[in-house]
Amino acid sequence: IAGITQAPTSQILAAGRRMTLRCTQDMRHNAMYWYRQDLGLGLRLIHYSNTAGTTGKGEVPDGYSVSRANTDDFPLTLASAVPSQTSVYFCASSDLRGAKYNEQFFGPGTRLTVL
Amino acid sequence: DQQVKQNSPSLSVQEGRISILNCDYTNSMFDYFLWYKKYPAEGPTFLISISSIKDKNEDGRFTVFLNKSAKHLSLHIVPSQPGDSAVYFCAASARGQNFVFGPGTRLSVLP
């Protein structure tokens, strides 16, 4: 089934540890995104990539890094986790070349708790 | 300051009645708007969208209305069904730039 997968589903992490959230899509979409969802704040964009090999900063990029080595994968890394990074993280993708370029497809999310 | 606001954190509606979810925005450069629906433990899914050149877009039971002068849009669901119970996010973008999401409204459709 075509779509986006995220791993892990959930994770409890000690502060100061490094963590990589994985995201893979099989729709050959050129654009991919990382959001965090916090109560009362909705979805906030962390980083994005409009095509393989390029990345950009979103609204809340501090403490996070991304890479886009190929079309399908877009990992998000927390170099040294802090409790304020406790959140639900969603990966999304879209096809900027198509008529529905504005529609983003979301993964199921990763619930991260930093203690 | 939030550029996209959904001032009602929650809404309860009786099955069969109309649900109206509201969204306000502050950035006059926004020219494209979407609504996403989210069930617990799942990612958001696209529901309906509208361009700023229109004031209404309809898709089955779902209609989105846009009032540019008031910087306001609303999502109407009629008739509401229990399966519509979810969190609804409004999102806006300017000239193809990245979307800004509102905080969401939790809709409960009561049988």
Short mmCIF file of C-alpha atoms in Angstrom, two decimals:
data_model
loop_
_atom_site.label_atom_id
_atom_site.label_comp_id
_atom_site.label_asym_id
_atom_site.label_seq_id
_atom_site.Cartn_x
_atom_site.Cartn_y
_atom_site.Cartn_z
CA ILE A 1 0.00 0.00 0.00
CA ALA A 2 1.47 3.34 -1.08
CA GLY A 3 2.02 5.88 1.63
CA ILE A 4 4.35 7.16 4.32
CA THR A 5 5.82 5.13 7.11
CA GLN A 6 7.44 6.46 10.26
CA ALA A 7 9.58 4.71 12.83
CA PRO A 8 9.54 4.29 15.71
CA THR A 9 5.88 4.56 16.66
CA SER A 10 6.86 5.87 20.06
CA GLN A 11 10.03 6.41 22.04
CA ILE A 12 11.06 7.45 25.53
CA LEU A 13 14.43 9.13 25.52
CA ALA A 14 16.76 10.47 28.18
CA ALA A 15 17.68 14.13 27.86
CA GLY A 16 21.00 14.64 26.11
CA ARG A 17 20.69 11.53 23.95
CA ARG A 18 20.77 11.57 20.18
CA MET A 19 17.72 10.32 18.32
CA THR A 20 16.79 9.89 14.66
CA LEU A 21 13.18 9.63 13.57
CA ARG A 22 12.78 7.82 10.28
CA CYS A 23 10.39 8.63 7.47
CA THR A 24 9.98 6.82 4.16
CA GLN A 25 7.50 7.41 1.35
CA ASP A 26 6.87 5.32 -1.74
CA MET A 27 4.78 7.78 -3.74
CA ARG A 28 7.81 9.37 -5.45
CA HIS A 29 6.78 12.75 -4.09
CA ASN A 30 9.47 15.35 -4.48
CA ALA A 31 8.66 17.34 -1.33
CA MET A 32 8.80 16.11 2.26
CA TYR A 33 8.15 17.79 5.59
CA TRP A 34 8.55 17.31 9.34
CA TYR A 35 6.00 18.75 11.76
CA ARG A 36 5.56 18.61 15.48
CA GLN A 37 2.12 18.65 17.04
CA ASP A 38 1.63 20.16 20.48
CA LEU A 39 -1.63 20.75 22.28
CA GLY A 40 -3.05 24.18 21.54
CA LEU A 41 -0.43 24.90 18.90
CA GLY A 42 -1.45 22.65 16.05
CA LEU A 43 1.16 21.45 13.58
CA ARG A 44 4.36 23.46 13.33
CA LEU A 45 6.84 22.95 10.51
CA ILE A 46 10.34 21.95 11.61
CA HIS A 47 12.18 21.35 8.32
CA TYR A 48 11.23 20.66 4.75
CA SER A 49 12.78 19.47 1.52
CA ASN A 50 11.40 20.41 -1.90
CA THR A 51 13.60 17.92 -3.73
CA ALA A 52 16.29 15.36 -3.00
CA GLY A 53 19.53 17.06 -2.04
CA THR A 54 17.94 20.24 -0.67
CA THR A 55 16.49 21.13 2.71
CA GLY A 56 15.03 24.23 4.33
CA LYS A 57 14.15 25.49 7.79
CA GLY A 58 10.58 25.77 8.93
CA GLU A 59 9.02 27.61 11.83
CA VAL A 60 10.76 25.71 14.67
CA PRO A 61 14.07 24.27 13.36
CA ASP A 62 16.30 24.76 16.42
CA GLY A 63 17.60 21.51 17.90
CA TYR A 64 16.72 19.49 14.80
CA SER A 65 18.52 18.55 11.61
CA VAL A 66 17.44 16.73 8.46
CA SER A 67 18.97 15.22 5.37
CA ARG A 68 17.51 14.22 2.01
CA ALA A 69 19.94 11.87 0.33
CA ASN A 70 17.26 10.38 -1.92
CA THR A 71 13.61 10.88 -2.88
CA ASP A 72 12.12 8.36 -0.48
CA ASP A 73 13.78 9.03 2.88
CA PHE A 74 13.75 12.09 5.10
CA PRO A 75 15.19 11.39 8.57
CA LEU A 76 14.89 13.90 11.40
CA THR A 77 17.70 13.99 13.99
CA LEU A 78 17.71 15.42 17.47
CA ALA A 79 21.41 15.80 18.27
CA SER A 80 20.92 16.26 22.02
CA ALA A 81 17.31 15.85 23.09
CA VAL A 82 15.70 18.20 25.62
CA PRO A 83 12.36 17.82 27.45
CA SER A 84 10.77 20.61 25.36
CA GLN A 85 11.12 18.32 22.35
CA THR A 86 8.53 16.00 23.84
CA SER A 87 5.86 15.98 21.16
CA VAL A 88 4.19 14.00 18.41
CA TYR A 89 6.17 14.21 15.18
CA PHE A 90 4.56 13.87 11.77
CA CYS A 91 6.30 13.38 8.48
CA ALA A 92 4.47 14.42 5.30
CA SER A 93 5.05 14.50 1.57
CA SER A 94 3.58 16.20 -1.46
CA ASP A 95 4.06 16.23 -5.22
CA LEU A 96 4.94 19.81 -6.11
CA ARG A 97 4.82 18.95 -9.81
CA GLY A 98 1.19 17.82 -9.91
CA ALA A 99 -2.16 19.57 -9.96
CA LYS A 100 -2.65 18.70 -6.30
CA TYR A 101 0.65 20.18 -5.23
CA ASN A 102 -0.94 21.73 -2.17
CA GLU A 103 -2.10 18.43 -0.69
CA GLN A 104 0.21 16.86 1.84
CA PHE A 105 0.07 13.20 2.81
CA PHE A 106 0.95 12.48 6.42
CA GLY A 107 2.51 9.53 8.14
CA PRO A 108 1.03 8.01 11.32
CA GLY A 109 3.33 9.95 13.63
CA THR A 110 6.01 9.25 16.24
CA ARG A 111 5.27 10.02 19.87
CA LEU A 112 8.51 11.12 21.52
CA THR A 113 8.96 11.68 25.24
CA VAL A 114 12.19 13.24 26.51
CA LEU A 115 12.80 12.83 30.23
CA ASP B 1 1.29 35.43 17.37
CA GLN B 2 -0.60 32.72 15.52
CA GLN B 3 -1.32 33.54 11.90
CA VAL B 4 -4.07 30.93 11.70
CA LYS B 5 -6.56 30.73 14.54
CA GLN B 6 -9.26 28.27 15.41
CA ASN B 7 -10.85 29.81 18.43
CA SER B 8 -13.09 26.90 19.34
CA PRO B 9 -11.01 24.09 20.83
CA SER B 10 -14.03 21.79 20.74
CA LEU B 11 -17.51 21.48 19.28
CA SER B 12 -20.33 19.03 19.92
CA VAL B 13 -23.10 18.46 17.39
CA GLN B 14 -26.03 16.08 17.21
CA GLU B 15 -25.95 13.46 14.46
CA GLY B 16 -27.78 14.67 11.35
CA ARG B 17 -27.31 18.34 12.19
CA ILE B 18 -24.88 20.77 10.62
CA SER B 19 -21.34 21.18 11.99
CA ILE B 20 -19.66 24.54 11.40
CA LEU B 21 -15.95 24.84 12.12
CA ASN B 22 -14.39 28.27 11.93
CA CYS B 23 -10.92 29.54 11.09
CA ASP B 24 -9.50 33.06 11.07
CA TYR B 25 -6.21 34.23 9.63
CA THR B 26 -4.17 37.39 9.90
CA ASN B 27 -1.85 37.26 6.88
CA SER B 28 -3.51 38.93 3.89
CA MET B 29 -0.97 37.23 1.60
CA PHE B 30 -2.52 33.79 2.21
CA ASP B 31 -4.08 32.63 -1.04
CA TYR B 32 -4.77 28.94 -0.50
CA PHE B 33 -6.53 27.21 2.35
CA LEU B 34 -7.05 23.60 3.33
CA TRP B 35 -8.85 21.57 5.96
CA TYR B 36 -7.36 18.40 7.37
CA LYS B 37 -9.06 15.81 9.53
CA LYS B 38 -7.23 13.82 12.17
CA TYR B 39 -8.29 10.71 14.06
CA PRO B 40 -6.46 9.65 17.25
CA ALA B 41 -3.17 7.84 16.67
CA GLU B 42 -3.26 8.63 12.95
CA GLY B 43 -1.76 11.32 10.77
CA PRO B 44 -3.92 14.14 9.39
CA THR B 45 -5.71 13.46 6.11
CA PHE B 46 -6.65 16.04 3.51
CA LEU B 47 -10.34 16.92 3.44
CA ILE B 48 -11.04 19.93 1.23
CA SER B 49 -9.34 23.05 -0.06
CA ILE B 50 -10.14 26.46 -1.51
CA SER B 51 -8.23 29.03 -3.50
CA SER B 52 -8.59 32.72 -2.73
CA ILE B 53 -10.14 33.28 -6.16
CA LYS B 54 -13.21 31.40 -4.96
CA ASP B 55 -15.57 31.94 -2.06
CA LYS B 56 -17.02 28.45 -1.89
CA ASN B 57 -15.97 24.90 -2.62
CA GLU B 58 -18.17 21.88 -2.12
CA ASP B 59 -17.36 18.18 -1.95
CA GLY B 60 -20.22 15.93 -0.92
CA ARG B 61 -21.20 16.68 2.66
CA PHE B 62 -18.32 19.13 3.08
CA THR B 63 -18.36 22.77 2.03
CA VAL B 64 -15.73 25.39 2.70
CA PHE B 65 -16.62 29.08 2.60
CA LEU B 66 -14.03 31.84 2.31
CA ASN B 67 -14.62 35.47 3.28
CA LYS B 68 -11.46 37.30 2.25
CA SER B 69 -12.52 40.68 3.56
CA ALA B 70 -13.06 39.21 7.01
CA LYS B 71 -10.05 36.87 6.71
CA HIS B 72 -12.33 34.04 7.74
CA LEU B 73 -13.15 30.62 6.45
CA SER B 74 -15.50 27.96 7.67
CA LEU B 75 -16.08 24.28 7.08
CA HIS B 76 -19.66 23.05 6.98
CA ILE B 77 -20.47 19.38 7.39
CA VAL B 78 -24.04 18.41 6.68
CA PRO B 79 -25.43 16.09 7.73
CA SER B 80 -22.94 15.31 10.48
CA GLN B 81 -22.19 11.66 11.16
CA PRO B 82 -20.54 9.97 14.16
CA GLY B 83 -17.60 9.06 11.91
CA ASP B 84 -16.91 12.76 11.48
CA SER B 85 -15.79 12.94 15.10
CA ALA B 86 -12.14 14.00 14.84
CA VAL B 87 -9.82 16.98 15.18
CA TYR B 88 -10.03 19.38 12.25
CA PHE B 89 -7.08 21.57 11.30
CA CYS B 90 -7.29 24.64 9.12
CA ALA B 91 -4.13 25.48 7.12
CA ALA B 92 -3.12 28.40 4.91
CA SER B 93 -0.30 29.21 2.52
CA ALA B 94 0.92 32.23 0.59
CA ARG B 95 2.03 31.88 -3.03
CA GLY B 96 2.95 28.24 -2.74
CA GLN B 97 5.01 28.67 0.39
CA ASN B 98 4.82 26.26 3.30
CA PHE B 99 1.53 25.90 5.11
CA VAL B 100 0.68 27.40 8.48
CA PHE B 101 -1.68 25.28 10.54
CA GLY B 102 -4.20 26.34 13.13
CA PRO B 103 -4.39 24.67 16.58
CA GLY B 104 -7.33 22.47 15.64
CA THR B 105 -10.94 21.99 16.71
CA ARG B 106 -12.14 18.72 18.17
CA LEU B 107 -15.54 17.81 16.74
CA SER B 108 -17.76 15.34 18.54
CA VAL B 109 -20.85 14.14 16.70
CA LEU B 110 -23.28 12.67 19.17
CA PRO B 111 -25.56 9.80 18.09
#
